[in-house]
Coordinates of C-alpha atoms in Angstrom, one line a residue:
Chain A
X98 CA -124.1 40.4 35.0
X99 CA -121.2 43.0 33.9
X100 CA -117.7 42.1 33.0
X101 CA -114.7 44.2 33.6
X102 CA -112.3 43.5 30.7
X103 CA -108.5 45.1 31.8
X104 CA -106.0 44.5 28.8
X105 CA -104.4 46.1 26.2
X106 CA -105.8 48.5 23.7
X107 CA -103.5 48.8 20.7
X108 CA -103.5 49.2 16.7
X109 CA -102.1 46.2 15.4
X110 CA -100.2 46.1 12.3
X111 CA -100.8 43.1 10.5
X112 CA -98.0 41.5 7.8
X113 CA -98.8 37.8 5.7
X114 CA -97.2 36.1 2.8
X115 CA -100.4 37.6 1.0
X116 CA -100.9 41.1 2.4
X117 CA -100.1 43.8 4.4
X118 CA -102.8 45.5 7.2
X119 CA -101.8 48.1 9.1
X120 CA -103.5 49.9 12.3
X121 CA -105.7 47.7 12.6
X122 CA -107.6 47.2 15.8
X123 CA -105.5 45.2 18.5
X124 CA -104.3 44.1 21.6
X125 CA -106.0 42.0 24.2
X126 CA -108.6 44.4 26.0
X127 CA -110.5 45.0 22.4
X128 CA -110.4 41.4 21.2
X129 CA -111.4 40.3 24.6
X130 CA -114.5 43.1 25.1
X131 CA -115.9 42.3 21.5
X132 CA -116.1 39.1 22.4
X133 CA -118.2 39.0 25.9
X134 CA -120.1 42.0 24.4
X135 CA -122.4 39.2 22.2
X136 CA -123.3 38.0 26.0
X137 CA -123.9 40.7 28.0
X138 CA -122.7 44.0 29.3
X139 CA -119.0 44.8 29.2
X140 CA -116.4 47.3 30.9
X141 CA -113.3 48.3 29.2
X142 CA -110.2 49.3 30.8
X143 CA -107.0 50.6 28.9
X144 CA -105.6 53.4 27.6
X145 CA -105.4 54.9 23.9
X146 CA -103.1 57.7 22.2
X147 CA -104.6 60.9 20.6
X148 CA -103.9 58.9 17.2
X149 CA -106.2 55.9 18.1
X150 CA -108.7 56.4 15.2
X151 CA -112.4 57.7 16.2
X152 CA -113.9 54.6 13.7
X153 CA -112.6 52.5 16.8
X154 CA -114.1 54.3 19.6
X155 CA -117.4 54.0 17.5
X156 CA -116.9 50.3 17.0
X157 CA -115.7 49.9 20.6
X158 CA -119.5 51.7 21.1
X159 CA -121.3 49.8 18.6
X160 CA -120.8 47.0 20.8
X161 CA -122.1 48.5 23.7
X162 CA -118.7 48.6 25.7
X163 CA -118.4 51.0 28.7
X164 CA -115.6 52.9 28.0
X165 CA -115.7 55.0 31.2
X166 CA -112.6 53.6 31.9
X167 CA -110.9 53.7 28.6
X168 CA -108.0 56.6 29.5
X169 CA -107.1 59.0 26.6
X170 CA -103.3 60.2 27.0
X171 CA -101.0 62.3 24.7
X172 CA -99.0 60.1 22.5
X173 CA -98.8 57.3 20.2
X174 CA -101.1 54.2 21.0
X175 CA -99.8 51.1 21.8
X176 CA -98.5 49.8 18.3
X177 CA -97.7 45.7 17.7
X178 CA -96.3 45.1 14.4
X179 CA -96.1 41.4 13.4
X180 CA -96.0 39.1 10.5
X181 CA -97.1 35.7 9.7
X182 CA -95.7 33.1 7.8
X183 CA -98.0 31.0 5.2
X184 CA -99.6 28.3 7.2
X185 CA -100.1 30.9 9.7
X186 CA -98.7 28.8 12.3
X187 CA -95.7 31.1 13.1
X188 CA -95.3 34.7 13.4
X189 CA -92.8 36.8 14.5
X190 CA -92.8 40.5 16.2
X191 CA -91.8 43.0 13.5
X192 CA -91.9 45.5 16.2
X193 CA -93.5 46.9 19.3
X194 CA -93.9 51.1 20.4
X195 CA -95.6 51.0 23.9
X196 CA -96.6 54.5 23.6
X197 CA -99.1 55.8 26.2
X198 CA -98.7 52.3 27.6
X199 CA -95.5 53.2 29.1
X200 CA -96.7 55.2 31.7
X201 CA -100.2 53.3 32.1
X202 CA -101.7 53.3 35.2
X203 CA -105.4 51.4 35.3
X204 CA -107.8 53.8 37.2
X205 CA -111.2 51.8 37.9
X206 CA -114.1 54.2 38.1
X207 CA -116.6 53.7 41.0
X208 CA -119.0 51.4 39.0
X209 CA -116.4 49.2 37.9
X210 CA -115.3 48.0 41.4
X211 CA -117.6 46.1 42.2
X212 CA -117.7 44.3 38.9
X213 CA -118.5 40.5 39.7
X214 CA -116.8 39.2 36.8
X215 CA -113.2 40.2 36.1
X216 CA -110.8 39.7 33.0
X217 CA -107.3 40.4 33.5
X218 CA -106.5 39.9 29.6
X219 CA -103.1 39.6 28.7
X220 CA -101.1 42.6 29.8
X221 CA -98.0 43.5 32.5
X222 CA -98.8 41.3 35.1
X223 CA -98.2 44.5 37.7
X224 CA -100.9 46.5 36.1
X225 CA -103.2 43.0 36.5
X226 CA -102.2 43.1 40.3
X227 CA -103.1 46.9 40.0
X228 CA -106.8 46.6 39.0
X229 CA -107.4 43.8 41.6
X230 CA -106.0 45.9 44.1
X231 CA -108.8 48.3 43.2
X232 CA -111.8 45.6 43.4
X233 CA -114.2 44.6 46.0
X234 CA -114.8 41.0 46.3
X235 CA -115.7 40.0 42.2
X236 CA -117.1 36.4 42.2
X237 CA -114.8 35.3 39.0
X238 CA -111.6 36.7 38.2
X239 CA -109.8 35.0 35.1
X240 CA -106.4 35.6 34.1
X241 CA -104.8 35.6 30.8
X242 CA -101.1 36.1 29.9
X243 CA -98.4 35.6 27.4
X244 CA -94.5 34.1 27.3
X245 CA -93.2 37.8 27.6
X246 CA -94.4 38.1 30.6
X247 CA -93.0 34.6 31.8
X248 CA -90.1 35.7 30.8
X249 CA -89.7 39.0 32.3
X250 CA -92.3 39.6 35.1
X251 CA -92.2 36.2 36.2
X252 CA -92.3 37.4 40.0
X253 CA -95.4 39.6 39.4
X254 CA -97.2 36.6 37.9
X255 CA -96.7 33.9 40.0
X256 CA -98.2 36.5 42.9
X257 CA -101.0 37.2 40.6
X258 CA -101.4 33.3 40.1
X259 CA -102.6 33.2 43.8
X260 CA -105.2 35.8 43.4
X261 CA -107.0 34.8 40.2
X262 CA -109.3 31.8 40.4
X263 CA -108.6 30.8 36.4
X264 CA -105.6 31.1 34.6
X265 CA -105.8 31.1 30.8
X266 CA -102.4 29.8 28.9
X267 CA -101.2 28.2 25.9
X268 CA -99.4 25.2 25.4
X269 CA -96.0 26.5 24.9
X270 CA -96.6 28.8 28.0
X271 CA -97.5 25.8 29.8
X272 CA -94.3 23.7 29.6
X273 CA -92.4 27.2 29.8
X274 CA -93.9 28.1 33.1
X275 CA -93.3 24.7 34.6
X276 CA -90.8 23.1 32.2
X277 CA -92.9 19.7 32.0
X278 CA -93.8 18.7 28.0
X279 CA -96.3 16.3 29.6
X280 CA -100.0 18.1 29.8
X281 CA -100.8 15.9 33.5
X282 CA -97.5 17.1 35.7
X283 CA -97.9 20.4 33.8
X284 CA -101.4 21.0 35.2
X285 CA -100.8 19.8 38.8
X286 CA -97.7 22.3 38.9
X287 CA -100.0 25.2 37.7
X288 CA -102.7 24.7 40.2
X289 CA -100.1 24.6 43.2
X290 CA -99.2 28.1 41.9
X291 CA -102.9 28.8 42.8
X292 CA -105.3 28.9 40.5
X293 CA -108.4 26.7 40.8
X294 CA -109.1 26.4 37.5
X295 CA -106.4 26.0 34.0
X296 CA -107.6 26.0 31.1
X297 CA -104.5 25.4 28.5
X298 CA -105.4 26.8 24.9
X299 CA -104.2 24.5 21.7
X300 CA -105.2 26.9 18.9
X301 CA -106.3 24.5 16.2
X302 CA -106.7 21.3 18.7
X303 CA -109.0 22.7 21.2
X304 CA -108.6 23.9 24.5
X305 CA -108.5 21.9 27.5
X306 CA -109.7 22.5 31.1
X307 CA -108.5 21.4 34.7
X308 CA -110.8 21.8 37.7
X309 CA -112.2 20.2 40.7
X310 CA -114.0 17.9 38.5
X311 CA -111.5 16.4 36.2
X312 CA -110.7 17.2 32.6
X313 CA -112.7 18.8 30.2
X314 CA -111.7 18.8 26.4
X315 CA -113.3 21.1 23.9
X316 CA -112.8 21.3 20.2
X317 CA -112.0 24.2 18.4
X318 CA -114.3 25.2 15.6
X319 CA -112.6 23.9 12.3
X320 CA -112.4 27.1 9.8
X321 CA -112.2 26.5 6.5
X322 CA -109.1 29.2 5.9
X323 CA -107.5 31.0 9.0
X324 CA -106.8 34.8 7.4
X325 CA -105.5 36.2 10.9
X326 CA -105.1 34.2 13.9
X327 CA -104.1 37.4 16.2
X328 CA -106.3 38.1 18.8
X329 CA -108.0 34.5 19.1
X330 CA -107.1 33.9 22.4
X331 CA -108.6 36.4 24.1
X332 CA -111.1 35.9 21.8
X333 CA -111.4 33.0 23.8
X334 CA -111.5 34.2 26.9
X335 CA -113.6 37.0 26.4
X336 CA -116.4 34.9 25.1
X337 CA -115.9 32.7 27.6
X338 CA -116.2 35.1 30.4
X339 CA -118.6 36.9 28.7
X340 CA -121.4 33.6 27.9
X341 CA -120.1 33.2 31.9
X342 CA -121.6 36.3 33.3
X343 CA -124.8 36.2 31.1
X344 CA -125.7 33.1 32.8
X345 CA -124.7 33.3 36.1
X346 CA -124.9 31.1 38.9
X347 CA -122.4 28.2 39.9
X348 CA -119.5 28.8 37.7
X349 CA -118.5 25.7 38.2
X350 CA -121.4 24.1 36.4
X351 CA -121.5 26.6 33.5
X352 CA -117.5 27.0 32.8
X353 CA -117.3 24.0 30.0
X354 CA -120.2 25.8 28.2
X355 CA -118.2 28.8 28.5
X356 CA -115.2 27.0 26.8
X357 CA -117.2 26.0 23.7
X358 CA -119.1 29.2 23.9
X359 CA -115.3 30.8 24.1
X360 CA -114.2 28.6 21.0
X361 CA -117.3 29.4 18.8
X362 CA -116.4 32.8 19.0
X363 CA -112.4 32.3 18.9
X364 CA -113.1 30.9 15.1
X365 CA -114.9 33.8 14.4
X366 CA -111.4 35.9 15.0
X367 CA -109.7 33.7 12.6
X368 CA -111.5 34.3 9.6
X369 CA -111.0 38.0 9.1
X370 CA -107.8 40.4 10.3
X371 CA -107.9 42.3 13.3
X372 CA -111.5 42.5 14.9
X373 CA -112.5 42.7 11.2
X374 CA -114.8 39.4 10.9
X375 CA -115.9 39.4 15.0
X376 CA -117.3 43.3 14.9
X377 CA -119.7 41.5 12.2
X378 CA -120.8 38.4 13.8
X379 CA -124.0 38.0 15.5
X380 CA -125.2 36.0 18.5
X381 CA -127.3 33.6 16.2
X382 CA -124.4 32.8 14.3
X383 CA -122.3 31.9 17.7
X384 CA -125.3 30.1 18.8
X385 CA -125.2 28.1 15.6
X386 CA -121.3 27.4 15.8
X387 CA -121.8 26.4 19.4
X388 CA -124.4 23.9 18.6
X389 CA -122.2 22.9 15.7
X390 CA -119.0 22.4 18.5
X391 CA -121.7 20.0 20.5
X392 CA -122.9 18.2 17.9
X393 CA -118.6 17.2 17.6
X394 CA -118.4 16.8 20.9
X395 CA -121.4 13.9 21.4
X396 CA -121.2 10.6 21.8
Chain B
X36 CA -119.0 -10.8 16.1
X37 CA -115.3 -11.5 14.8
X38 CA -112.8 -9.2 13.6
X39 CA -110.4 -10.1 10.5
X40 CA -106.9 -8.4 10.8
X41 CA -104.0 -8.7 8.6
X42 CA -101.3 -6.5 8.7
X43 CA -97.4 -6.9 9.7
X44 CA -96.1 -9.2 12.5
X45 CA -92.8 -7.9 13.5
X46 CA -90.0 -7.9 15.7
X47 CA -89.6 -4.3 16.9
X48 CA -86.1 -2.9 18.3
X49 CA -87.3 0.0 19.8
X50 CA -84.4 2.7 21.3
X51 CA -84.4 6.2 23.3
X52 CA -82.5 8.2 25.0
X53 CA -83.0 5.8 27.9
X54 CA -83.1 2.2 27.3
X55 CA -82.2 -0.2 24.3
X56 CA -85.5 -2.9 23.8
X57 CA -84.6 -5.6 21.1
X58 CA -86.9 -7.7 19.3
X59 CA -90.1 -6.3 20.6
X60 CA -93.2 -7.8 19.8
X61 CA -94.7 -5.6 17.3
X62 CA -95.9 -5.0 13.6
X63 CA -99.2 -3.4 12.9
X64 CA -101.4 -6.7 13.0
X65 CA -99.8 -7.5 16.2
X66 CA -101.2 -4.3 18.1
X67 CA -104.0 -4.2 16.4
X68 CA -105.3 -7.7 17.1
X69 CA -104.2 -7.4 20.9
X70 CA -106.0 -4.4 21.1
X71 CA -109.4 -5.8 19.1
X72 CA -109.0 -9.0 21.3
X73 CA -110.3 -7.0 24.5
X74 CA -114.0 -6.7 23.1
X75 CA -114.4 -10.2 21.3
X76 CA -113.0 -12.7 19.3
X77 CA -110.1 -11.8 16.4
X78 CA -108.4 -13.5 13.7
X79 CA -105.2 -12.3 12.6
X80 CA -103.1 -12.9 8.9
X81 CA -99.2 -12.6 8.7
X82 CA -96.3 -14.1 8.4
X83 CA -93.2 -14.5 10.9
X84 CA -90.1 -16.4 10.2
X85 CA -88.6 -19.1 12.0
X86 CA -86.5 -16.8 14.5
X87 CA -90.0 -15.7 15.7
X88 CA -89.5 -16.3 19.3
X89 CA -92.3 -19.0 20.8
X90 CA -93.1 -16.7 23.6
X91 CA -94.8 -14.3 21.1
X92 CA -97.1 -17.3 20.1
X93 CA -98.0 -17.9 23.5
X94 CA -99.0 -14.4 23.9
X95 CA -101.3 -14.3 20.9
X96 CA -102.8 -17.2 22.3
X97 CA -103.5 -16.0 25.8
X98 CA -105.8 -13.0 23.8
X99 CA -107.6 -15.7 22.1
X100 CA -106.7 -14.4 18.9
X101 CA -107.6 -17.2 16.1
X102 CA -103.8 -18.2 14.5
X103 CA -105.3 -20.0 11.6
X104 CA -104.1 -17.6 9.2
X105 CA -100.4 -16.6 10.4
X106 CA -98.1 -18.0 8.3
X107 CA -95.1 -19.5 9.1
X108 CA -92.4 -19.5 6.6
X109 CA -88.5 -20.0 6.4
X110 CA -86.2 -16.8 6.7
X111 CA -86.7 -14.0 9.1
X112 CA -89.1 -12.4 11.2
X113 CA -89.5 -8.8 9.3
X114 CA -87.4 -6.9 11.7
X115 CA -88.0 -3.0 12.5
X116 CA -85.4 -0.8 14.2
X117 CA -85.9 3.0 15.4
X118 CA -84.7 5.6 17.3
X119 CA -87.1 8.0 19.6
X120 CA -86.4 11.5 20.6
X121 CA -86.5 12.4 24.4
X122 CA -89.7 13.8 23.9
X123 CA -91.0 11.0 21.9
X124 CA -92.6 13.0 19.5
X125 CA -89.7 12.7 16.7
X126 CA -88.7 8.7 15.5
X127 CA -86.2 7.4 12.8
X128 CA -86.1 4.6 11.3
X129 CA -82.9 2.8 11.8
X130 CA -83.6 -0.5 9.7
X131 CA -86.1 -2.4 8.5
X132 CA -85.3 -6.3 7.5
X133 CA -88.6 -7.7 5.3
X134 CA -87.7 -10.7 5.9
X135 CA -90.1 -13.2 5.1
X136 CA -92.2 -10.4 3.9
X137 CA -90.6 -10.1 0.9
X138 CA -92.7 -12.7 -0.8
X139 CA -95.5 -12.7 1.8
X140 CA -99.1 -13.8 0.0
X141 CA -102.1 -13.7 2.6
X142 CA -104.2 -16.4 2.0
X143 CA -107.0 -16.6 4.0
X144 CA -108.4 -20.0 5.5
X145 CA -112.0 -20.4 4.4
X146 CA -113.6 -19.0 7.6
X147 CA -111.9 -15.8 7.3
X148 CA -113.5 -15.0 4.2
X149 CA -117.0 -14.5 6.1
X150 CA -115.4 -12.2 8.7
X151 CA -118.0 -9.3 8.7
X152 CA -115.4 -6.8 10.1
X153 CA -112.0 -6.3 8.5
X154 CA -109.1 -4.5 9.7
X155 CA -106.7 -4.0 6.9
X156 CA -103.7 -2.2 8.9
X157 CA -100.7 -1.3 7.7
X158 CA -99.2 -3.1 5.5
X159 CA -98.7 -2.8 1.1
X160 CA -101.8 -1.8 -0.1
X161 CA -101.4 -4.5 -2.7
X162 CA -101.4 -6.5 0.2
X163 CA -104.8 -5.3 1.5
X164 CA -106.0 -5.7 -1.7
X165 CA -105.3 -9.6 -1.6
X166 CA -107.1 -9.7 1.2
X167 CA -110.5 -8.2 0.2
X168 CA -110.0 -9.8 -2.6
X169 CA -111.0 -13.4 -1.3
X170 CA -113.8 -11.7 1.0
X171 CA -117.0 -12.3 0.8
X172 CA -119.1 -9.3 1.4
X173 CA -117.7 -8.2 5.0
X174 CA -120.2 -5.7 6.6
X175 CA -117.3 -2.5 7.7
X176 CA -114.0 -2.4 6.0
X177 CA -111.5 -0.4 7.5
X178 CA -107.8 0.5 6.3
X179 CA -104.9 2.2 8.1
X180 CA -102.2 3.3 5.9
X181 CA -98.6 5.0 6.5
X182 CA -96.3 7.3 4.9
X183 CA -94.2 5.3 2.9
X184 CA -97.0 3.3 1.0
X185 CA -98.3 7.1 0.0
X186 CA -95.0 7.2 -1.2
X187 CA -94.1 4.7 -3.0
X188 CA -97.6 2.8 -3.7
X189 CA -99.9 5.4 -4.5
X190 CA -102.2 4.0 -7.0
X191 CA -102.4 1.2 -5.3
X192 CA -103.6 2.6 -2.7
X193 CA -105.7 5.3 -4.4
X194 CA -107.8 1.9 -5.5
X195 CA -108.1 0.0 -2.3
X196 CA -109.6 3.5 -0.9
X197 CA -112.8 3.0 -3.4
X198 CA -113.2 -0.6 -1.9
X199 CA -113.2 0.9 2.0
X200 CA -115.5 1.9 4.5
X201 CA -113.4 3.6 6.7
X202 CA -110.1 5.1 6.4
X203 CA -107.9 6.2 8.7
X204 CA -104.4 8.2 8.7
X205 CA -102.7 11.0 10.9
X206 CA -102.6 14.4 10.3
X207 CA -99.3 14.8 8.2
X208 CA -100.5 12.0 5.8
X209 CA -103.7 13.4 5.0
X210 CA -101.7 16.7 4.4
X211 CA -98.9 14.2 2.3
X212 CA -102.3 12.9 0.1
X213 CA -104.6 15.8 -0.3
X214 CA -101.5 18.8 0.0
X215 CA -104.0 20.4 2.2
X216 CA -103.0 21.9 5.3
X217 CA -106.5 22.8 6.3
X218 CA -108.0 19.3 7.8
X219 CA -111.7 20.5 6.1
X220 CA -110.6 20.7 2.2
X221 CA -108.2 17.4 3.4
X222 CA -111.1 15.7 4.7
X223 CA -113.0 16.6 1.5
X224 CA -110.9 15.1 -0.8
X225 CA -109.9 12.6 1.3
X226 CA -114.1 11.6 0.7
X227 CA -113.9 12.1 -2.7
X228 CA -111.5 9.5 -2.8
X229 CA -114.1 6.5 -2.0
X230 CA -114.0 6.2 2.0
X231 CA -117.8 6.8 3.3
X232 CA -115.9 7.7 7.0
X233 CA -112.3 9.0 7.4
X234 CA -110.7 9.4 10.8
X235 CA -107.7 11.5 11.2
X236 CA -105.1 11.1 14.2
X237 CA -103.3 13.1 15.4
X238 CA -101.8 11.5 19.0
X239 CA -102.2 13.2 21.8
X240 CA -104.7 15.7 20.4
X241 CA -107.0 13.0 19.7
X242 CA -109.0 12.0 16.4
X243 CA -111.7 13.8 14.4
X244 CA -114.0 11.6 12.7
X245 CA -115.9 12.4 9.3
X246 CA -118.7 11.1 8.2
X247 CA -122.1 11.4 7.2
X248 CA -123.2 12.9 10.5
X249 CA -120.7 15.4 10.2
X250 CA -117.2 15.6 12.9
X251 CA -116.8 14.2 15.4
X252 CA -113.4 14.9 17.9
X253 CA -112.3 12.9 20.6
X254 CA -109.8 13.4 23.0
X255 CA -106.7 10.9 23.6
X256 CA -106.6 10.0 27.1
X257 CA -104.1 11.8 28.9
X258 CA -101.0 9.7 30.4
X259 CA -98.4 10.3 33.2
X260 CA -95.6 9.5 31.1
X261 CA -95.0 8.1 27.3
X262 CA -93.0 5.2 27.4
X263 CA -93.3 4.0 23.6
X264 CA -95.7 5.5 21.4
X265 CA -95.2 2.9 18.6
X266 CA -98.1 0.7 17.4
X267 CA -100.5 3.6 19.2
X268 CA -102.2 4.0 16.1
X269 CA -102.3 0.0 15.3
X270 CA -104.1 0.0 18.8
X271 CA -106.4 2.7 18.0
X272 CA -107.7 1.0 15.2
X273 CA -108.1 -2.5 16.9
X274 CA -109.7 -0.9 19.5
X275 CA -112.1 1.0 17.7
X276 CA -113.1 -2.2 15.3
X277 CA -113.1 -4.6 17.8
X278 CA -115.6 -2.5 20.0
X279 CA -117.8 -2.0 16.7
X280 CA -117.8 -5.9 16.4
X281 CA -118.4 -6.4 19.7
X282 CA -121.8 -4.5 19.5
X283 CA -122.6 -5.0 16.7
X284 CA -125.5 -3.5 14.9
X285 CA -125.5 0.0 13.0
X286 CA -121.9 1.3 12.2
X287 CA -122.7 5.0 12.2
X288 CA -124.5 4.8 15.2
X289 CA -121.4 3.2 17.7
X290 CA -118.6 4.5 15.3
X291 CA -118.1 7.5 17.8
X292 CA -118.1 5.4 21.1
X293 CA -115.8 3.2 19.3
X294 CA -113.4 5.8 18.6
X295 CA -113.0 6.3 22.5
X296 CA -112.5 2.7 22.9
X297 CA -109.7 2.9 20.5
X298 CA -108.5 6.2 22.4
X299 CA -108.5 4.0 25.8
X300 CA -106.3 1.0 24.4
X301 CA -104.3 3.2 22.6
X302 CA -103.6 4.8 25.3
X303 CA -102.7 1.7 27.3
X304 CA -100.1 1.1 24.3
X305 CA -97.9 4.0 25.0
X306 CA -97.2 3.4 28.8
X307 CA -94.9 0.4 27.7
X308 CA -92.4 -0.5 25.0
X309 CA -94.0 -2.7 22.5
X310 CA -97.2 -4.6 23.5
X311 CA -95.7 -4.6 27.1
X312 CA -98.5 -2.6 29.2
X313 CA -101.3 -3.3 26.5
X314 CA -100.6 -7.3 26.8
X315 CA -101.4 -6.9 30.7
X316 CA -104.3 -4.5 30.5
X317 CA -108.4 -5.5 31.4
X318 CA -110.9 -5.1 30.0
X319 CA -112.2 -3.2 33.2
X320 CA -109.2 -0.7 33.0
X321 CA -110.2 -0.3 30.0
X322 CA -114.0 0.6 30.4
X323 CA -112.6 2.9 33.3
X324 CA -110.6 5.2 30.7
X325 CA -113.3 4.6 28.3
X326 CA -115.7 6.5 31.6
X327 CA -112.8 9.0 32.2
X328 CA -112.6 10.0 28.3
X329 CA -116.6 10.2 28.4
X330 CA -116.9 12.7 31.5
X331 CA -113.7 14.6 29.6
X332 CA -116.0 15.4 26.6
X333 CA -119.5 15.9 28.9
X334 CA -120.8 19.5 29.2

């Protein structure tokens, strides 16, 4: 089944002790479409400036994304400019043009309303609230977010948090939404905000799950060298919705094989800058690093 | 089958930001051999001084733990004294007192020398050394280490490495030993240093194992609230080799369920100060975490 993939589309300008990579192709819509595309079919929603390189819309189409809702404006795409420090560990925001962003408005086409499986990737929590507004009933609806938004949408997010059935957050998010350091009061706080399922991310140690049936813990994939951690998150969650759809049914059976599923191709992100190493991964070699995640994971 | 641990046997003054807890029961040997003492008999080498309080005694006793081989010498008990950070995740040392220590020998009493499972916990590697040097071919030989001997006893411990089965450290020592950041180079070097298996901990992330049959990762069980996380990783490993004894039979085949069985007592350890919570623990609470970690890594 379809996924409908609302985030941002941006160029990402990408800074390390090592190099310097600029325009890349960014922001949370992109890594989170590639992602699901291995899976099945997916639908894009964002918006690009007329300077968003052609080579991207090809890519974006190599992949078999639906880019009927993908809006073109006048202006300058939405631009992140970051850099890294060595172990990759810490980066810091060199600078940010919202562009076209600024005046974004998410328009779902007809097809996409009725989309069973919905990712609202990491992006202003109104503009999440928007597209939902604009759905019939989907089945799944997964939210993503960041500490930005924590910080200044707060409002808009914990009404969103009632609406979404998962909510996808790191570990700093975590104990920033709900001040606990402790994972277990952490979690219970988060699912009174609403959401059925939490999955907390822990870049290199995994990712971890709560649901109606407990804990579930997943590896990451250990990468030999981590060359560009940005976009690994929605990475994540984009394969993880994405292996989700493909297979259908009770989503409550299938969501920890969608977290390794997610993680496998989260480690793919890592090892290149930008989209740079995912746009060249195939399906078998997920499969493989999936197999390779369960094989860790058995007793 | 029995499990052979030598280590340190210590008095532990243990503050935070809460509470003051003088002379602890503690020291590596004492954790460990607690912790091993849940899954079958243990026999435990050290050395206390006469200020070791008789109540200690009486609780090494009550886990059956074979006594033959404590020492008891003149002077005092070596004596450890730290400091925790509210979050517990940060610890200085405030003083350590060798004690009798300082010119500790293990000598082990001649039914110790057939032990076919030895813990060597931390301790001097010349120390461990000593030990296997009046074994008899034990069947698994495992050896926790800690910062300082990396330190300040390198080669010595660089040696006892070719005579081990099994090491294990945490994270920022195997980055201290191999300068590796990346755990898969760490881990490779960490091989090519003589152990056949290498466990890495890294608290409440878990532990990946290494080994011929490739990683494995294992949760730690998640708790309400960390009261004391010191001797966690003593209990790990007493855990872990006292559930391999227990069973018995081919090490590579129960070296991943042992793991969790060091994950479940280890756990236990950090919900009291010292050997508090772990001393009144069963071995049915234990077998239940042991169930919860095993559902928290089923797909």
């Amino acid at each position: 089944m379809s996924v409908l993939v609302v985030g941002s589309t941006a160029l990402d300008s990408i800074k390390t002790p090592v190099s310097e990579n600029p325009r890349l192709l960014g922001g949370s819509a992109s890594h989170a479409a590639v992602a699901a595309s291995f899976f099945g079919p997916v639908k894009m929603v964002g918006v690009v400036g007329d300077d968003f390189p052609k080579k991207y819309i090809t890519l974006y189409k190599k992949h078999k994304i639906d880019l009927e809702g993908l809006q073109m404006a006048q202006g300058q795409t939405f631009h992140w400019s970051g850099e890294y420090e060595l172990n990759m560990n810490k980066r810091r925001t060199l600078e940010t043009v919202l562009g076209v962003f600024e005046t974004f408005t998410p328009h779902l086409p007809k097809a996409h309303k009725e989309s069973p499986y919905v990712l609202l990737a990491n992006i202003a929590p109104s503009l999440q609230h928007h597209v939902l507004d604009q759905m019939s009933k989907p089945k799944f609806v997964v939210a993503d977010t960041m500490d930005l938004w924590l910080n200044i949408a707060l409002a808009d997010l914990l009404k969103l948090l009632k609406r979404v059935d998962a909510f996808v957050l790191n570990d700093s998010e975590a104990h920033l939404l709900t001040k606990e350091t402790n994972i277990l009061p952490a979690l219970k706080k988060i699912h009174k905000l609403g959401p059925k399922y939490v999955i907390i991310k822990k870049g290199e140690h995994g990712s971890i799950l709560s649901g109606p049936s407990g804990l579930f813990t997943a590896p990451a994939y250990p990468i030999k060298c981590v060359i560009d951690p940005t976009g690994a998150g929605d990475s994540f969650v984009g394969g993880l919705l994405g292996y989700l759809a493909s297979v259908g049914g009770d989503v409550e059976r299938n969501l920890r094989r969608a977290i390794v599923h997610g993680s496998a191709v989260a480690s793919f992100c890592c090892e290149g800058f930008g989209l740079n190493r995912t746009t060249r991964v195939t399906r078998k070699q997920i499969n493989d690093r999936v197999r390779e995640l369960e094989r860790m994971m058995k007793l």
